[in-house]
CSV table of C-alpha atoms in Angstrom, one decimal:
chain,number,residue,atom,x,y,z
A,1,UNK,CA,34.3,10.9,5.5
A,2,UNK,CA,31.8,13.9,5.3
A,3,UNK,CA,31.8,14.1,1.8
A,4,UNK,CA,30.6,10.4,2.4
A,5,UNK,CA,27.9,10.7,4.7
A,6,UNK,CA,26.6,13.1,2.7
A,7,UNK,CA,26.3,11.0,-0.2
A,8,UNK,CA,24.8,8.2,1.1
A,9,UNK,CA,22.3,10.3,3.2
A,10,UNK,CA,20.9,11.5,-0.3
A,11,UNK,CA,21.1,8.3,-1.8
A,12,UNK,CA,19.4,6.6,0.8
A,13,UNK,CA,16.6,9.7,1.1
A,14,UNK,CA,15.9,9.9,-2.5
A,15,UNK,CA,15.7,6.0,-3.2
A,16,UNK,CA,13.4,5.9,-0.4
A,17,UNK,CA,11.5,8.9,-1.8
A,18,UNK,CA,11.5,7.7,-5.7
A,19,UNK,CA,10.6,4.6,-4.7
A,20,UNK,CA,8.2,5.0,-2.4
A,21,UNK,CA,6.1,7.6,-4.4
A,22,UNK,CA,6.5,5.7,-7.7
A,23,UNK,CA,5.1,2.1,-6.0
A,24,UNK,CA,2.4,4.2,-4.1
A,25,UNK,CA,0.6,6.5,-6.9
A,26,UNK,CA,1.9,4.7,-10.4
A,27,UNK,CA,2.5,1.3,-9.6
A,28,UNK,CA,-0.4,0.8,-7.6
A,29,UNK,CA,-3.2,3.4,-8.8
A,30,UNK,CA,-2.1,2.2,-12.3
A,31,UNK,CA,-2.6,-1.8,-11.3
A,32,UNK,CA,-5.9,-1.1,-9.5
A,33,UNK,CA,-7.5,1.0,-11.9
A,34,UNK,CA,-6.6,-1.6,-15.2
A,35,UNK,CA,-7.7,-5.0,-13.1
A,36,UNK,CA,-11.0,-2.8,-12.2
A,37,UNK,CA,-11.8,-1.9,-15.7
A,38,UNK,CA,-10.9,-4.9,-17.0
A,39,UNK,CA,-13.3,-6.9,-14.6
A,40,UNK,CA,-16.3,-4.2,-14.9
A,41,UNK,CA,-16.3,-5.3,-18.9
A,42,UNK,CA,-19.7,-7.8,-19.1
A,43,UNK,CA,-18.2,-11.5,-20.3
A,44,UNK,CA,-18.8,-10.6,-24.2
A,45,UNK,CA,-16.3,-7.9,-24.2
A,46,UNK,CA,-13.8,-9.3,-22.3
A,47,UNK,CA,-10.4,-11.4,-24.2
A,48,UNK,CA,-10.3,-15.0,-23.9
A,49,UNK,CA,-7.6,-14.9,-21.2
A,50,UNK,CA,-9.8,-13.1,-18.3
A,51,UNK,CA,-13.4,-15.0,-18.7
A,52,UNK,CA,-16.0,-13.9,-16.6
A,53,UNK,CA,-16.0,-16.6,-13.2
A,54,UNK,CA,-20.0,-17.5,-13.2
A,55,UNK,CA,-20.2,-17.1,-9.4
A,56,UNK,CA,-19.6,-13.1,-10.5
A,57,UNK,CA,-21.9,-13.0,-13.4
A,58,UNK,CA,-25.2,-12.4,-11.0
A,59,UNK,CA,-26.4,-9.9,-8.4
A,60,UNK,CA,-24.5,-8.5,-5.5
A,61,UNK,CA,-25.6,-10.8,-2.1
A,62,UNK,CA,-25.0,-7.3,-0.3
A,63,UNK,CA,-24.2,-3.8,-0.6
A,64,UNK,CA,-20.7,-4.6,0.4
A,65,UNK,CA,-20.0,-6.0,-2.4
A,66,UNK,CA,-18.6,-4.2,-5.6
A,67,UNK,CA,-21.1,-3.2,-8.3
A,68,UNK,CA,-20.5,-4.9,-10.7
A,69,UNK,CA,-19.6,-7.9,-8.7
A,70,UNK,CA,-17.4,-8.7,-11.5
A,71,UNK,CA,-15.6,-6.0,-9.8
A,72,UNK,CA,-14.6,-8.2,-6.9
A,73,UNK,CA,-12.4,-10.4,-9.3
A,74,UNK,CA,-9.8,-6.8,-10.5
A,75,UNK,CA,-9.7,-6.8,-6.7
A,76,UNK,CA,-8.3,-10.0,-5.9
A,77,UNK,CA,-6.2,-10.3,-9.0
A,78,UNK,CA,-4.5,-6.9,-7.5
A,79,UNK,CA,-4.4,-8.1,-4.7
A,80,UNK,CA,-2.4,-11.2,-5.5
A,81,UNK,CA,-0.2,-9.3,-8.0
A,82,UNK,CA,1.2,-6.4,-5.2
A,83,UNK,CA,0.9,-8.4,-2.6
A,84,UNK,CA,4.4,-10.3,-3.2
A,85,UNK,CA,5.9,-6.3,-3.1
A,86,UNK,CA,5.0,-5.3,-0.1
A,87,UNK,CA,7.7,-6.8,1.8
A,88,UNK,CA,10.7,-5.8,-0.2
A,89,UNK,CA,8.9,-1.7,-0.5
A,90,UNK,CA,9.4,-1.9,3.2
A,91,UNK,CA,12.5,-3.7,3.5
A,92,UNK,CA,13.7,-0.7,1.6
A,93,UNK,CA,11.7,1.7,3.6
A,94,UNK,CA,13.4,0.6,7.0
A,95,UNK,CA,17.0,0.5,5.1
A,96,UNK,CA,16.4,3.5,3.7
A,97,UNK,CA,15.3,5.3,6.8
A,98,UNK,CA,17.6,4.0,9.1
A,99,UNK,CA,20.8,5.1,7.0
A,100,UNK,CA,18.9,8.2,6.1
A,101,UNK,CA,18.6,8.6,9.5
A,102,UNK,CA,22.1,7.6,10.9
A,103,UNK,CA,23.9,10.1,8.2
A,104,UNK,CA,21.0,12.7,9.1
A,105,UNK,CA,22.0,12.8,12.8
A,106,UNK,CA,25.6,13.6,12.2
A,107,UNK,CA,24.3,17.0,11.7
A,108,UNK,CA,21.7,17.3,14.3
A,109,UNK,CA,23.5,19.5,17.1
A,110,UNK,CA,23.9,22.3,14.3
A,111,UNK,CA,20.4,23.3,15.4
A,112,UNK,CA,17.7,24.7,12.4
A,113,UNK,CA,17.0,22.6,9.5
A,114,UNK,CA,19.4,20.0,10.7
A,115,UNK,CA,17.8,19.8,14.2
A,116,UNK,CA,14.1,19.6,11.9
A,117,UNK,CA,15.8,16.9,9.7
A,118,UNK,CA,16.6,14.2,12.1
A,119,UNK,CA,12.8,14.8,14.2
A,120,UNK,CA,11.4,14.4,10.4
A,121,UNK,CA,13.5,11.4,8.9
A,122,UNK,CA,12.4,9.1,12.8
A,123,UNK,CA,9.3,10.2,12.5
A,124,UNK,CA,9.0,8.7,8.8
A,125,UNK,CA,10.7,5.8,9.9
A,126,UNK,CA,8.7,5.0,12.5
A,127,UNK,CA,6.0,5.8,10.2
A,128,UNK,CA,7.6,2.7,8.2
A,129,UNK,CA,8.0,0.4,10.8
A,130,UNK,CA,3.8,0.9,11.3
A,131,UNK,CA,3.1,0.6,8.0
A,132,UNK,CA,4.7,-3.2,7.8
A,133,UNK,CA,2.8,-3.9,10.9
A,134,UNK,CA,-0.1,-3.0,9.7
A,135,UNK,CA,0.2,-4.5,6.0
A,136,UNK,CA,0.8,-7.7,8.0
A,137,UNK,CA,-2.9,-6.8,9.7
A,138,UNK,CA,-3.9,-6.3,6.2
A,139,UNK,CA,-2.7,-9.1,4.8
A,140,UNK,CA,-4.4,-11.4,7.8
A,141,UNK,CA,-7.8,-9.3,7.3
A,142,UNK,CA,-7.6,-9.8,3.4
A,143,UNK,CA,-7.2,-13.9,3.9
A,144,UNK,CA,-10.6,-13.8,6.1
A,145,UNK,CA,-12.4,-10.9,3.3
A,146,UNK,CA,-11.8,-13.8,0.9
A,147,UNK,CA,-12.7,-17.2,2.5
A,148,UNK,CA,-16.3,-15.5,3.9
A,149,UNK,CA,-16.9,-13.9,0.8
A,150,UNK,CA,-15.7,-17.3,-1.3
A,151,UNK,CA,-18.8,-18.9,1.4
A,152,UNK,CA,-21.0,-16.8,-0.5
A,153,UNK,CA,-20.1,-16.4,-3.7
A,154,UNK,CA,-19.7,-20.4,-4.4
A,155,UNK,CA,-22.8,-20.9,-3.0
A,156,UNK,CA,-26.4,-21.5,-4.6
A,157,UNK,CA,-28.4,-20.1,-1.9
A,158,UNK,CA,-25.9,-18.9,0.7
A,159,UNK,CA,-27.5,-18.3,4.7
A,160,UNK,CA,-28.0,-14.6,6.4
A,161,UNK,CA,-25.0,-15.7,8.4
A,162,UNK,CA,-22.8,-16.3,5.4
A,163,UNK,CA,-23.4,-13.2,4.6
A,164,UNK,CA,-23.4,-11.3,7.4
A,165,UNK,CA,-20.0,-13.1,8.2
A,166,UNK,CA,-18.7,-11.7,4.8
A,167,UNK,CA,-19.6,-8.5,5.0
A,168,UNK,CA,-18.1,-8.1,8.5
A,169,UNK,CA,-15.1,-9.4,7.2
A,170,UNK,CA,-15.2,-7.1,3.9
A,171,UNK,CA,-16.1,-3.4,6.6
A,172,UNK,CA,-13.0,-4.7,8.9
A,173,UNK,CA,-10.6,-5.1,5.7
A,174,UNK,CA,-11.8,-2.0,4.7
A,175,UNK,CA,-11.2,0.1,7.9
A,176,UNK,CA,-7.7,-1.1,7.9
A,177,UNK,CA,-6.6,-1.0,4.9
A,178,UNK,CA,-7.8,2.7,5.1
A,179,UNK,CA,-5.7,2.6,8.1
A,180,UNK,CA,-2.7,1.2,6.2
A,181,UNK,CA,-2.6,3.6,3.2
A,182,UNK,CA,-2.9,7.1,5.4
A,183,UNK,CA,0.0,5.4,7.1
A,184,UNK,CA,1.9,5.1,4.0
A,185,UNK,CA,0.5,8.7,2.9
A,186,UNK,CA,1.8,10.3,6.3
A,187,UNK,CA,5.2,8.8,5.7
A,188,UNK,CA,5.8,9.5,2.0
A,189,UNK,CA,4.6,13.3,3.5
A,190,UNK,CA,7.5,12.9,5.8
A,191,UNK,CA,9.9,11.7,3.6
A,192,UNK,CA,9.1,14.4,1.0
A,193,UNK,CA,9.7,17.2,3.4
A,194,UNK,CA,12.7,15.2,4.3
A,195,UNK,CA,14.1,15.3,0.6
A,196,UNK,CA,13.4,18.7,0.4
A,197,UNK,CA,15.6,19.5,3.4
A,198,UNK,CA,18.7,17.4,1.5
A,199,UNK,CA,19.5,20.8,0.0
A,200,UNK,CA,20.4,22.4,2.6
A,201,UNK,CA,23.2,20.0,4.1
A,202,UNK,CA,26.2,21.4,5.6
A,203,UNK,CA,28.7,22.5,3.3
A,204,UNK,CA,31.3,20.6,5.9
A,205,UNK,CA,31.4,19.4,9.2
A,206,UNK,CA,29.9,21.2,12.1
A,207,UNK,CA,27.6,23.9,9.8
């Protein structure tokens, strides 16, 4: 039964680890940085399959905006493509944490690193738990980003309070999303330092 918990407190700590840093800093820098360079190419460079929407091929209505605003379609493409992932990355998260967690605490009155241990693996998953709260807040934010801007973009000669609605909408988004990835920075931190500590489990029961 020790031998057990031990395996699935690694197991559970290192998916949560792997997965977490892979989806955070390959699968999303890599996604971002393609649909942005992509979408920065003017319409004669671009392949047949990603045309150049004409309500991006003119001037930025405001500084808010990305330069090129051709930009602005890489960001909504990436959006729609990792949006369907972020409830199954925390899904795992939680499982992960909480059975990292549970195992972790069998160890906790042996003081030390195993004491550190379980303080390090709640705090992670209560780092967790905020990050889906706030990717829900994201999520909500992003909606709004795109129907104000959409106000503007789609239209010939859009009003100062178009515009001002949109870029409202696009510093909010902003804020929180900022918001939302320290979050998820703080808790692959955590969970780091918690893998890190998986080397020095008990060699049995009570140590």
């Amino acid at each position: 039964m020790f031998s057990l918990a031990k395996i699935l407190h690694v197991l559970a700590v290192g998916l949560w680890f792997g997965s977490g840093t892979f989806f955070t800093f390959v699968v999303g820098l890599s996604l971002f940085r393609t649909f942005e360079e992509e979408t920065a190419k003017p319409a004669p460079e671009r392949p047949y399959w990603l045309p150049l929407p004409p309500q991006l091929d003119k001037p930025r209505p405001s500084d808010e905006f990305p330069k090129p605003l051709s930009k602005e379609q890489g960001g909504r493409i990436f959006g729609a493509a990792v949006g369907p992932m972020f409830r199954p990355y925390y899904l795992l998260q939680v499982a992960c944490g909480g059975l990292g967690l549970l195992t972790g605490l069998l160890w906790f009155g042996g003081g030390g690193v195993h004491r550190a241990r379980g303080v390090v693996l709640l705090l992670a998953l209560i780092g967790a738990g905020a990050g889906w709260w706030l990717e829900g807040e994201v999520e909500a934010l992003r909606e709004k980003r795109s129907a104000t801007s959409d106000a503007v973009l789609t239209s010939e000669s859009p009003s100062s309070e178009q515009v001002r609605a949109a870029e409202e909408a696009r510093a909010t988004f902003g804020t929180w999303h900022t918001y939302s990835l320290f979050t998820n920075f703080g808790t692959l931190a955590l969970v780091t330092a918690a893998m890190a500590m998986a080397a020095f489990l008990p060699s049995k029961s009570g140590e």
